[in-house]
Short mmCIF file of N, CA and C in Angstrom, two decimals:
data_model
loop_
_atom_site.label_atom_id
_atom_site.label_comp_id
_atom_site.label_asym_id
_atom_site.label_seq_id
_atom_site.Cartn_x
_atom_site.Cartn_y
_atom_site.Cartn_z
N UNK A 1 139.86 114.64 123.33
CA UNK A 1 138.79 115.01 124.39
C UNK A 1 138.26 113.57 124.74
N UNK A 2 138.33 113.27 126.11
CA UNK A 2 137.85 111.95 126.58
C UNK A 2 136.32 112.16 127.02
N UNK A 3 135.57 111.13 126.91
CA UNK A 3 134.27 111.18 127.47
C UNK A 3 133.83 109.87 127.84
N UNK A 4 132.74 109.69 128.71
CA UNK A 4 132.20 108.44 129.18
C UNK A 4 131.57 107.72 127.90
N UNK A 5 132.11 106.55 127.66
CA UNK A 5 131.59 105.71 126.46
C UNK A 5 130.04 105.59 126.46
N UNK A 6 129.39 105.58 127.68
CA UNK A 6 127.95 105.46 127.75
C UNK A 6 127.25 106.70 127.13
N UNK A 7 128.02 107.77 126.95
CA UNK A 7 127.39 108.97 126.49
C UNK A 7 127.68 109.17 124.94
N UNK A 8 128.00 108.08 124.18
CA UNK A 8 128.46 108.17 122.86
C UNK A 8 127.38 108.89 121.91
N UNK A 9 126.14 108.51 122.08
CA UNK A 9 125.18 109.18 121.19
C UNK A 9 124.92 110.62 121.54
N UNK A 10 124.95 110.93 122.89
CA UNK A 10 124.91 112.43 123.24
C UNK A 10 126.03 113.17 122.68
N UNK A 11 127.21 112.57 122.68
CA UNK A 11 128.44 113.26 122.28
C UNK A 11 128.33 113.55 120.76
N UNK A 12 127.90 112.58 119.95
CA UNK A 12 127.63 112.82 118.58
C UNK A 12 126.72 114.06 118.25
N UNK A 13 125.60 114.18 119.15
CA UNK A 13 124.73 115.25 118.95
C UNK A 13 125.45 116.54 119.42
N UNK A 14 126.23 116.47 120.39
CA UNK A 14 127.03 117.67 120.88
C UNK A 14 128.05 118.11 119.84
N UNK A 15 128.64 117.22 119.21
CA UNK A 15 129.66 117.66 118.07
C UNK A 15 128.86 118.38 117.02
N UNK A 16 127.75 117.80 116.66
CA UNK A 16 126.90 118.40 115.58
C UNK A 16 126.50 119.90 116.13
N UNK A 17 126.12 120.08 117.21
CA UNK A 17 125.79 121.32 117.82
C UNK A 17 126.92 122.32 117.76
N UNK A 18 128.17 121.79 118.28
CA UNK A 18 129.30 122.53 118.21
C UNK A 18 129.63 123.13 116.85
N UNK A 19 129.60 122.11 115.91
CA UNK A 19 129.80 122.59 114.48
C UNK A 19 128.91 123.70 113.99
N UNK A 20 127.58 123.59 114.40
CA UNK A 20 126.65 124.56 113.97
C UNK A 20 126.91 125.88 114.70
N UNK A 21 127.28 125.89 115.94
CA UNK A 21 127.59 127.15 116.70
C UNK A 21 128.78 127.83 116.20
N UNK A 22 129.70 127.05 115.58
CA UNK A 22 130.94 127.78 115.03
C UNK A 22 130.57 128.47 113.71
N UNK A 23 129.59 128.15 113.07
CA UNK A 23 129.23 128.76 111.70
C UNK A 23 128.66 130.17 112.09
N UNK A 24 129.50 131.14 111.70
CA UNK A 24 129.12 132.59 111.74
C UNK A 24 129.75 133.35 110.63
N UNK A 25 129.20 134.26 110.17
CA UNK A 25 129.66 134.99 108.96
C UNK A 25 131.08 135.61 109.23
N UNK A 26 131.35 136.11 110.39
CA UNK A 26 132.54 136.87 110.66
C UNK A 26 133.56 136.27 111.61
N UNK A 27 133.46 134.97 111.96
CA UNK A 27 134.40 134.48 112.87
C UNK A 27 135.64 133.75 112.35
N UNK A 28 135.58 133.54 110.97
CA UNK A 28 136.76 132.99 110.28
C UNK A 28 137.04 131.64 110.82
N UNK A 29 136.15 130.87 111.26
CA UNK A 29 136.31 129.48 111.80
C UNK A 29 135.46 128.59 111.05
N UNK A 30 135.89 127.45 110.65
CA UNK A 30 135.14 126.40 110.13
C UNK A 30 135.48 125.01 110.68
N UNK A 31 134.50 124.07 110.55
CA UNK A 31 134.91 122.74 111.09
C UNK A 31 134.42 121.65 110.18
N UNK A 32 134.92 120.56 110.28
CA UNK A 32 134.65 119.34 109.46
C UNK A 32 134.58 118.25 110.50
N UNK A 33 133.43 117.49 110.51
CA UNK A 33 133.19 116.31 111.38
C UNK A 33 133.48 115.10 110.61
N UNK A 34 134.33 114.22 111.14
CA UNK A 34 134.68 112.92 110.56
C UNK A 34 134.41 111.84 111.46
N UNK A 35 133.49 110.86 111.11
CA UNK A 35 133.22 109.71 111.73
C UNK A 35 134.21 108.69 111.16
N UNK A 36 135.25 108.25 111.83
CA UNK A 36 136.24 107.51 111.37
C UNK A 36 135.82 106.12 110.80
N UNK A 37 134.80 105.58 111.49
CA UNK A 37 134.19 104.31 111.06
C UNK A 37 133.50 104.51 109.74
N UNK A 38 132.60 105.52 109.55
CA UNK A 38 131.87 105.70 108.38
C UNK A 38 132.90 106.12 107.23
N UNK A 39 134.04 106.83 107.53
CA UNK A 39 134.89 107.16 106.50
C UNK A 39 135.67 105.88 106.00
N UNK A 40 135.93 104.93 106.92
CA UNK A 40 136.53 103.70 106.54
C UNK A 40 135.59 102.94 105.60
N UNK A 41 134.36 102.95 105.84
CA UNK A 41 133.44 102.22 104.97
C UNK A 41 133.34 102.86 103.69
N UNK A 42 133.40 104.16 103.54
CA UNK A 42 133.47 104.84 102.27
C UNK A 42 134.69 104.59 101.60
N UNK A 43 135.80 104.48 102.22
CA UNK A 43 137.16 104.05 101.68
C UNK A 43 137.01 102.78 101.02
N UNK A 44 136.40 101.77 101.82
CA UNK A 44 136.33 100.42 101.32
C UNK A 44 135.50 100.35 99.99
N UNK A 45 134.52 101.21 99.99
CA UNK A 45 133.52 101.25 98.74
C UNK A 45 134.23 101.95 97.60
N UNK A 46 135.15 102.81 97.84
CA UNK A 46 135.76 103.68 96.87
C UNK A 46 137.09 103.20 96.19
N UNK A 47 137.66 102.21 96.87
CA UNK A 47 139.02 101.71 96.34
C UNK A 47 138.86 100.19 96.33
N UNK A 48 139.71 99.46 95.56
CA UNK A 48 139.64 98.08 95.47
C UNK A 48 140.69 97.52 94.55
N UNK A 49 140.47 96.33 94.08
CA UNK A 49 141.34 95.61 93.29
C UNK A 49 140.63 95.14 92.09
N UNK A 50 141.14 95.43 90.88
CA UNK A 50 140.68 95.19 89.53
C UNK A 50 139.15 95.72 89.52
N UNK A 51 138.20 94.83 89.52
CA UNK A 51 136.84 95.38 89.38
C UNK A 51 135.93 95.17 90.57
N UNK A 52 136.58 94.93 91.78
CA UNK A 52 135.86 94.67 92.90
C UNK A 52 136.35 95.66 94.09
N UNK A 53 135.39 96.34 94.79
CA UNK A 53 135.85 97.13 95.81
C UNK A 53 136.42 96.32 97.04
N UNK A 54 137.03 97.05 97.92
CA UNK A 54 137.64 96.33 99.06
C UNK A 54 136.39 95.72 99.95
N UNK A 55 135.34 96.53 99.95
CA UNK A 55 134.22 96.00 100.72
C UNK A 55 133.64 94.61 100.17
N UNK A 56 133.62 94.64 98.76
CA UNK A 56 133.17 93.38 98.07
C UNK A 56 134.11 92.27 98.44
N UNK A 57 135.44 92.59 98.43
CA UNK A 57 136.53 91.55 98.63
C UNK A 57 136.38 91.04 100.13
N UNK A 58 136.02 91.96 101.01
CA UNK A 58 135.85 91.58 102.43
C UNK A 58 134.74 90.55 102.61
N UNK A 59 133.60 90.83 101.94
CA UNK A 59 132.36 89.88 101.99
C UNK A 59 132.74 88.57 101.31
N UNK A 60 133.53 88.59 100.27
CA UNK A 60 133.82 87.41 99.49
C UNK A 60 134.80 86.54 100.34
N UNK A 61 135.75 87.23 100.96
CA UNK A 61 136.76 86.50 101.77
C UNK A 61 135.97 85.84 102.99
N UNK A 62 135.04 86.62 103.61
CA UNK A 62 134.34 86.15 104.75
C UNK A 62 133.56 84.77 104.27
N UNK A 63 132.86 84.85 103.09
CA UNK A 63 132.15 83.65 102.55
C UNK A 63 133.12 82.46 102.27
N UNK A 64 134.24 82.75 101.71
CA UNK A 64 135.20 81.70 101.37
C UNK A 64 136.11 81.17 102.39
N UNK A 65 136.56 82.06 103.29
CA UNK A 65 137.60 81.68 104.21
C UNK A 65 137.18 81.81 105.70
N UNK A 66 136.12 82.46 105.84
CA UNK A 66 135.55 82.61 107.19
C UNK A 66 135.85 84.11 107.90
N UNK A 67 135.23 84.23 108.99
CA UNK A 67 135.13 85.56 109.68
C UNK A 67 136.53 86.12 109.93
N UNK A 68 137.34 85.21 110.54
CA UNK A 68 138.73 85.63 111.05
C UNK A 68 139.61 86.15 109.89
N UNK A 69 139.52 85.44 108.70
CA UNK A 69 140.23 85.87 107.48
C UNK A 69 139.83 87.20 107.02
N UNK A 70 138.52 87.41 106.98
CA UNK A 70 137.94 88.79 106.64
C UNK A 70 138.36 89.79 107.60
N UNK A 71 138.45 89.56 108.88
CA UNK A 71 138.84 90.54 109.82
C UNK A 71 140.33 90.95 109.79
N UNK A 72 141.11 90.04 109.33
CA UNK A 72 142.52 90.33 109.05
C UNK A 72 142.63 91.28 107.86
N UNK A 73 141.89 91.08 106.86
CA UNK A 73 141.86 91.89 105.66
C UNK A 73 141.41 93.31 106.13
N UNK A 74 140.38 93.39 106.92
CA UNK A 74 139.97 94.74 107.38
C UNK A 74 141.09 95.44 108.21
N UNK A 75 141.74 94.75 109.04
CA UNK A 75 142.81 95.28 109.93
C UNK A 75 143.88 95.84 108.96
N UNK A 76 144.17 95.03 108.00
CA UNK A 76 145.23 95.47 106.97
C UNK A 76 144.78 96.76 106.25
N UNK A 77 143.60 96.83 105.88
CA UNK A 77 143.15 97.96 105.05
C UNK A 77 143.05 99.27 105.92
N UNK A 78 142.61 99.13 107.15
CA UNK A 78 142.46 100.35 107.99
C UNK A 78 143.90 100.90 108.34
N UNK A 79 144.93 100.08 108.37
CA UNK A 79 146.22 100.64 108.63
C UNK A 79 146.93 100.94 107.37
N UNK A 80 146.36 100.78 106.23
CA UNK A 80 146.92 101.03 104.95
C UNK A 80 147.16 102.54 104.75
N UNK A 81 148.30 102.89 104.21
CA UNK A 81 148.56 104.42 103.92
C UNK A 81 147.53 104.95 102.92
N UNK A 82 146.92 104.13 102.17
CA UNK A 82 145.92 104.59 101.23
C UNK A 82 144.70 105.15 101.95
N UNK A 83 144.39 104.49 103.09
CA UNK A 83 143.28 105.04 103.91
C UNK A 83 143.65 106.43 104.53
N UNK A 84 144.76 106.55 105.05
CA UNK A 84 145.23 107.84 105.57
C UNK A 84 145.25 108.97 104.54
N UNK A 85 145.70 108.64 103.36
CA UNK A 85 145.72 109.55 102.24
C UNK A 85 144.23 109.89 101.91
N UNK A 86 143.41 108.84 101.90
CA UNK A 86 141.94 109.09 101.58
C UNK A 86 141.33 110.21 102.57
N UNK A 87 141.63 109.95 103.87
CA UNK A 87 141.19 110.98 104.93
C UNK A 87 141.86 112.38 104.61
N UNK A 88 143.04 112.39 104.34
CA UNK A 88 143.80 113.66 104.11
C UNK A 88 143.13 114.37 102.96
N UNK A 89 142.90 113.65 101.85
CA UNK A 89 142.30 114.31 100.69
C UNK A 89 140.85 114.74 100.99
N UNK A 90 140.10 114.02 101.79
CA UNK A 90 138.70 114.44 102.21
C UNK A 90 138.89 115.89 102.96
N UNK A 91 139.82 115.98 103.84
CA UNK A 91 140.00 117.27 104.69
C UNK A 91 140.51 118.27 103.73
N UNK A 92 141.44 118.08 102.80
CA UNK A 92 141.93 119.08 101.96
C UNK A 92 140.97 119.52 101.04
N UNK A 93 140.02 118.72 100.47
CA UNK A 93 138.93 118.98 99.62
C UNK A 93 138.07 120.02 100.39
N UNK A 94 137.80 119.69 101.62
CA UNK A 94 136.92 120.57 102.43
C UNK A 94 137.58 121.94 102.60
N UNK A 95 138.88 121.95 102.95
CA UNK A 95 139.56 123.17 103.19
C UNK A 95 139.66 123.97 101.95
N UNK A 96 139.78 123.35 100.75
CA UNK A 96 139.93 124.10 99.51
C UNK A 96 138.62 124.81 99.00
N UNK A 97 137.54 124.44 99.68
CA UNK A 97 136.23 125.13 99.46
C UNK A 97 136.12 126.43 100.26
N UNK A 98 137.05 126.65 101.15
CA UNK A 98 136.91 127.82 102.12
C UNK A 98 137.86 128.91 101.68
N UNK A 99 137.54 130.10 102.18
CA UNK A 99 138.58 131.15 101.88
C UNK A 99 139.76 130.88 102.74
N UNK A 100 140.86 131.51 102.27
CA UNK A 100 142.13 131.11 102.88
C UNK A 100 142.27 131.61 104.28
N UNK A 101 141.60 132.61 104.67
CA UNK A 101 141.79 133.15 106.05
C UNK A 101 140.88 132.28 107.10
N UNK A 102 140.18 131.27 106.70
CA UNK A 102 139.49 130.55 107.64
C UNK A 102 140.37 129.60 108.43
N UNK A 103 140.09 129.56 109.77
CA UNK A 103 140.75 128.62 110.60
C UNK A 103 139.91 127.32 110.71
N UNK A 104 140.44 126.12 110.43
CA UNK A 104 139.77 124.89 110.39
C UNK A 104 140.06 124.06 111.45
N UNK A 105 139.02 123.46 112.05
CA UNK A 105 139.08 122.44 113.09
C UNK A 105 138.35 121.21 112.52
N UNK A 106 139.14 120.10 112.73
CA UNK A 106 138.65 118.76 112.30
C UNK A 106 138.29 117.93 113.48
N UNK A 107 137.08 117.63 113.63
CA UNK A 107 136.63 116.79 114.82
C UNK A 107 136.42 115.29 114.28
N UNK A 108 137.22 114.40 114.94
CA UNK A 108 137.16 113.08 114.57
C UNK A 108 136.65 112.21 115.63
N UNK A 109 135.68 111.47 115.42
CA UNK A 109 135.03 110.59 116.47
C UNK A 109 134.73 109.11 115.77
N UNK A 110 134.20 108.27 116.57
CA UNK A 110 133.99 106.94 116.08
C UNK A 110 134.94 105.92 116.36
N UNK A 111 135.92 106.11 117.11
CA UNK A 111 136.96 105.20 117.45
C UNK A 111 136.41 103.99 118.37
N UNK A 112 135.28 104.10 119.03
CA UNK A 112 134.76 103.07 119.71
C UNK A 112 134.10 102.08 118.83
N UNK A 113 133.51 102.57 117.64
CA UNK A 113 132.90 101.79 116.60
C UNK A 113 133.99 100.95 115.81
N UNK A 114 135.04 101.70 115.43
CA UNK A 114 136.11 101.07 114.58
C UNK A 114 136.97 100.16 115.31
N UNK A 115 137.04 100.15 116.63
CA UNK A 115 137.86 99.36 117.40
C UNK A 115 137.31 97.91 117.19
N UNK A 116 138.19 96.89 117.06
CA UNK A 116 139.63 96.75 117.31
C UNK A 116 140.46 96.93 116.04
N UNK A 117 139.80 97.43 114.92
CA UNK A 117 140.56 97.53 113.75
C UNK A 117 141.65 98.52 113.78
N UNK A 118 141.44 99.65 114.41
CA UNK A 118 142.49 100.63 114.59
C UNK A 118 142.30 101.37 115.97
N UNK A 119 143.36 101.63 116.69
CA UNK A 119 143.36 102.33 117.85
C UNK A 119 143.64 103.80 117.56
N UNK A 120 143.30 104.59 118.45
CA UNK A 120 143.59 106.12 118.35
C UNK A 120 145.16 106.30 118.21
N UNK A 121 145.96 105.64 119.03
CA UNK A 121 147.28 105.79 118.99
C UNK A 121 147.89 105.54 117.57
N UNK A 122 147.47 104.40 117.04
CA UNK A 122 147.92 104.06 115.60
C UNK A 122 147.48 105.12 114.72
N UNK A 123 146.19 105.54 114.79
CA UNK A 123 145.72 106.60 113.94
C UNK A 123 146.55 107.88 113.99
N UNK A 124 146.69 108.30 115.22
CA UNK A 124 147.51 109.66 115.41
C UNK A 124 148.91 109.49 114.87
N UNK A 125 149.62 108.34 115.12
CA UNK A 125 150.97 108.19 114.80
C UNK A 125 151.13 108.24 113.23
N UNK A 126 150.12 107.61 112.53
CA UNK A 126 150.12 107.49 111.10
C UNK A 126 149.60 108.66 110.42
N UNK A 127 148.71 109.43 111.09
CA UNK A 127 148.11 110.60 110.32
C UNK A 127 148.75 111.87 110.69
N UNK A 128 149.58 111.87 111.75
CA UNK A 128 150.20 113.15 112.18
C UNK A 128 150.89 113.90 111.01
N UNK A 129 151.60 113.21 110.09
CA UNK A 129 152.21 113.77 109.02
C UNK A 129 151.42 114.60 108.10
N UNK A 130 150.04 114.41 108.17
CA UNK A 130 149.21 115.03 107.21
C UNK A 130 148.50 116.31 107.83
N UNK A 131 148.65 116.41 109.10
CA UNK A 131 147.90 117.50 109.79
C UNK A 131 148.75 118.87 109.64
N UNK A 132 148.34 119.58 108.69
CA UNK A 132 148.91 120.91 108.30
C UNK A 132 147.75 121.88 108.16
N UNK A 133 148.01 123.06 108.70
CA UNK A 133 147.11 124.19 108.47
C UNK A 133 145.65 124.04 109.05
N UNK A 134 145.56 123.12 110.09
CA UNK A 134 144.28 122.92 110.75
C UNK A 134 144.45 122.28 112.02
N UNK A 135 143.57 122.28 112.90
CA UNK A 135 143.67 121.67 114.22
C UNK A 135 142.71 120.49 114.18
N UNK A 136 143.24 119.32 114.79
CA UNK A 136 142.38 118.26 114.84
C UNK A 136 142.03 117.96 116.37
N UNK A 137 140.83 117.63 116.57
CA UNK A 137 140.31 117.25 117.88
C UNK A 137 139.77 115.88 117.70
N UNK A 138 140.33 114.97 118.44
CA UNK A 138 139.85 113.45 118.48
C UNK A 138 139.00 113.25 119.71
N UNK A 139 137.88 112.68 119.57
CA UNK A 139 136.94 112.44 120.72
C UNK A 139 137.13 110.94 121.02
N UNK A 140 137.46 110.64 122.23
CA UNK A 140 137.93 109.36 122.66
C UNK A 140 136.97 108.84 123.72
N UNK A 141 136.43 107.60 123.52
CA UNK A 141 135.41 107.02 124.51
C UNK A 141 136.23 106.31 125.54
N UNK A 142 136.57 106.96 126.66
CA UNK A 142 137.28 106.42 127.66
C UNK A 142 137.92 107.52 128.59
N UNK A 143 139.00 107.14 129.24
CA UNK A 143 139.64 108.02 130.21
C UNK A 143 141.11 108.17 129.94
N UNK A 144 141.69 109.17 130.64
CA UNK A 144 143.15 109.43 130.56
C UNK A 144 143.68 109.33 131.84
N UNK A 145 144.65 108.42 132.02
CA UNK A 145 145.28 108.21 133.43
C UNK A 145 146.80 108.05 133.11
N UNK A 146 147.45 108.90 133.83
CA UNK A 146 149.08 108.73 133.87
C UNK A 146 149.66 108.66 132.47
N UNK A 147 149.24 109.61 131.64
CA UNK A 147 149.71 109.67 130.21
C UNK A 147 149.31 108.62 129.37
N UNK A 148 148.26 107.82 129.71
CA UNK A 148 147.77 106.78 128.85
C UNK A 148 146.23 106.86 128.82
N UNK A 149 145.75 106.38 127.78
CA UNK A 149 144.26 106.44 127.44
C UNK A 149 143.79 105.06 127.71
N UNK A 150 142.60 105.03 128.27
CA UNK A 150 141.93 103.59 128.56
C UNK A 150 140.59 103.67 127.77
N UNK A 151 140.58 102.92 126.75
CA UNK A 151 139.46 102.70 125.87
C UNK A 151 138.30 102.01 126.61
N UNK A 152 137.14 102.63 126.55
CA UNK A 152 135.83 102.12 127.24
C UNK A 152 136.14 102.06 128.71
N UNK A 153 137.07 102.63 129.26
CA UNK A 153 137.46 102.72 130.68
C UNK A 153 137.87 101.35 131.17
N UNK A 154 138.28 100.43 130.15
CA UNK A 154 138.77 99.19 130.44
C UNK A 154 140.02 98.64 129.76
N UNK A 155 140.19 99.07 128.55
CA UNK A 155 141.28 98.65 127.81
C UNK A 155 142.40 99.57 127.69
N UNK A 156 143.55 99.29 128.43
CA UNK A 156 144.64 100.17 128.54
C UNK A 156 145.53 100.28 127.29
N UNK A 157 145.60 101.40 126.68
CA UNK A 157 146.42 101.56 125.56
C UNK A 157 147.73 102.12 126.03
N UNK A 158 148.79 101.26 126.03
CA UNK A 158 150.05 101.58 126.58
C UNK A 158 150.92 102.51 125.78
N UNK A 159 150.34 102.99 124.78
CA UNK A 159 151.08 103.99 123.90
C UNK A 159 151.01 105.34 124.40
N UNK A 160 152.11 106.09 124.46
CA UNK A 160 152.04 107.42 124.94
C UNK A 160 151.54 108.36 123.79
N UNK A 161 150.83 109.38 124.06
CA UNK A 161 150.37 110.31 123.14
C UNK A 161 151.08 111.64 123.24
N UNK A 162 151.33 112.30 122.21
CA UNK A 162 151.94 113.66 122.16
C UNK A 162 150.83 114.58 122.26
N UNK A 163 149.66 114.16 122.08
CA UNK A 163 148.46 115.06 121.94
C UNK A 163 148.15 115.80 123.22
N UNK A 164 147.52 116.87 123.16
CA UNK A 164 147.12 117.56 124.40
C UNK A 164 145.78 116.98 124.90
N UNK A 165 145.54 116.64 126.20
CA UNK A 165 144.39 116.17 126.69
C UNK A 165 143.47 117.32 126.99
N UNK A 166 142.49 117.49 126.15
CA UNK A 166 141.69 118.74 126.25
C UNK A 166 140.89 118.89 127.59
N UNK A 167 140.52 117.69 128.03
CA UNK A 167 139.73 117.71 129.32
C UNK A 167 140.34 118.50 130.46
N UNK A 168 141.72 118.51 130.52
CA UNK A 168 142.46 119.25 131.44
C UNK A 168 142.54 120.74 131.21
N UNK A 169 142.38 121.05 129.95
CA UNK A 169 142.62 122.48 129.49
C UNK A 169 141.28 123.19 129.65
N UNK A 170 140.10 122.64 129.36
CA UNK A 170 138.79 123.32 129.35
C UNK A 170 138.07 123.11 130.59
#
């Protein structure tokens, strides 16, 4: 689902309202909202090397080698299969708390915040293998033109998406 990047904070409130509206005793629908940026920070705090978290290592690298070296470490970690598995486990943990007949929707947003560390195309290509038994809706701050997405209405992502552009459906 694409939206005007200037309406980011309104969209976040709208996602929260949508989640609340889906909660009904008899509709057999549940949703999980994931802010990809916040989940990435949680991942950096939860995993690491020896006795330091990746977040600690990031700050240490920034102090010792500078800003650009630290950014490269972040780009490496956001594309790491461990991060995708972390997200998958987060979703599966949520799904396992529900009755089996509930249909689950996962709403993912925050791609404007996590840019340039990961683009939606890279996320979808790497995460697609994990999407089973639920529907994922990605909220994208930008536009959709000629089978391409344009982040912030300015940065053309030349990767094709196999995803359905919801704005055309609803």
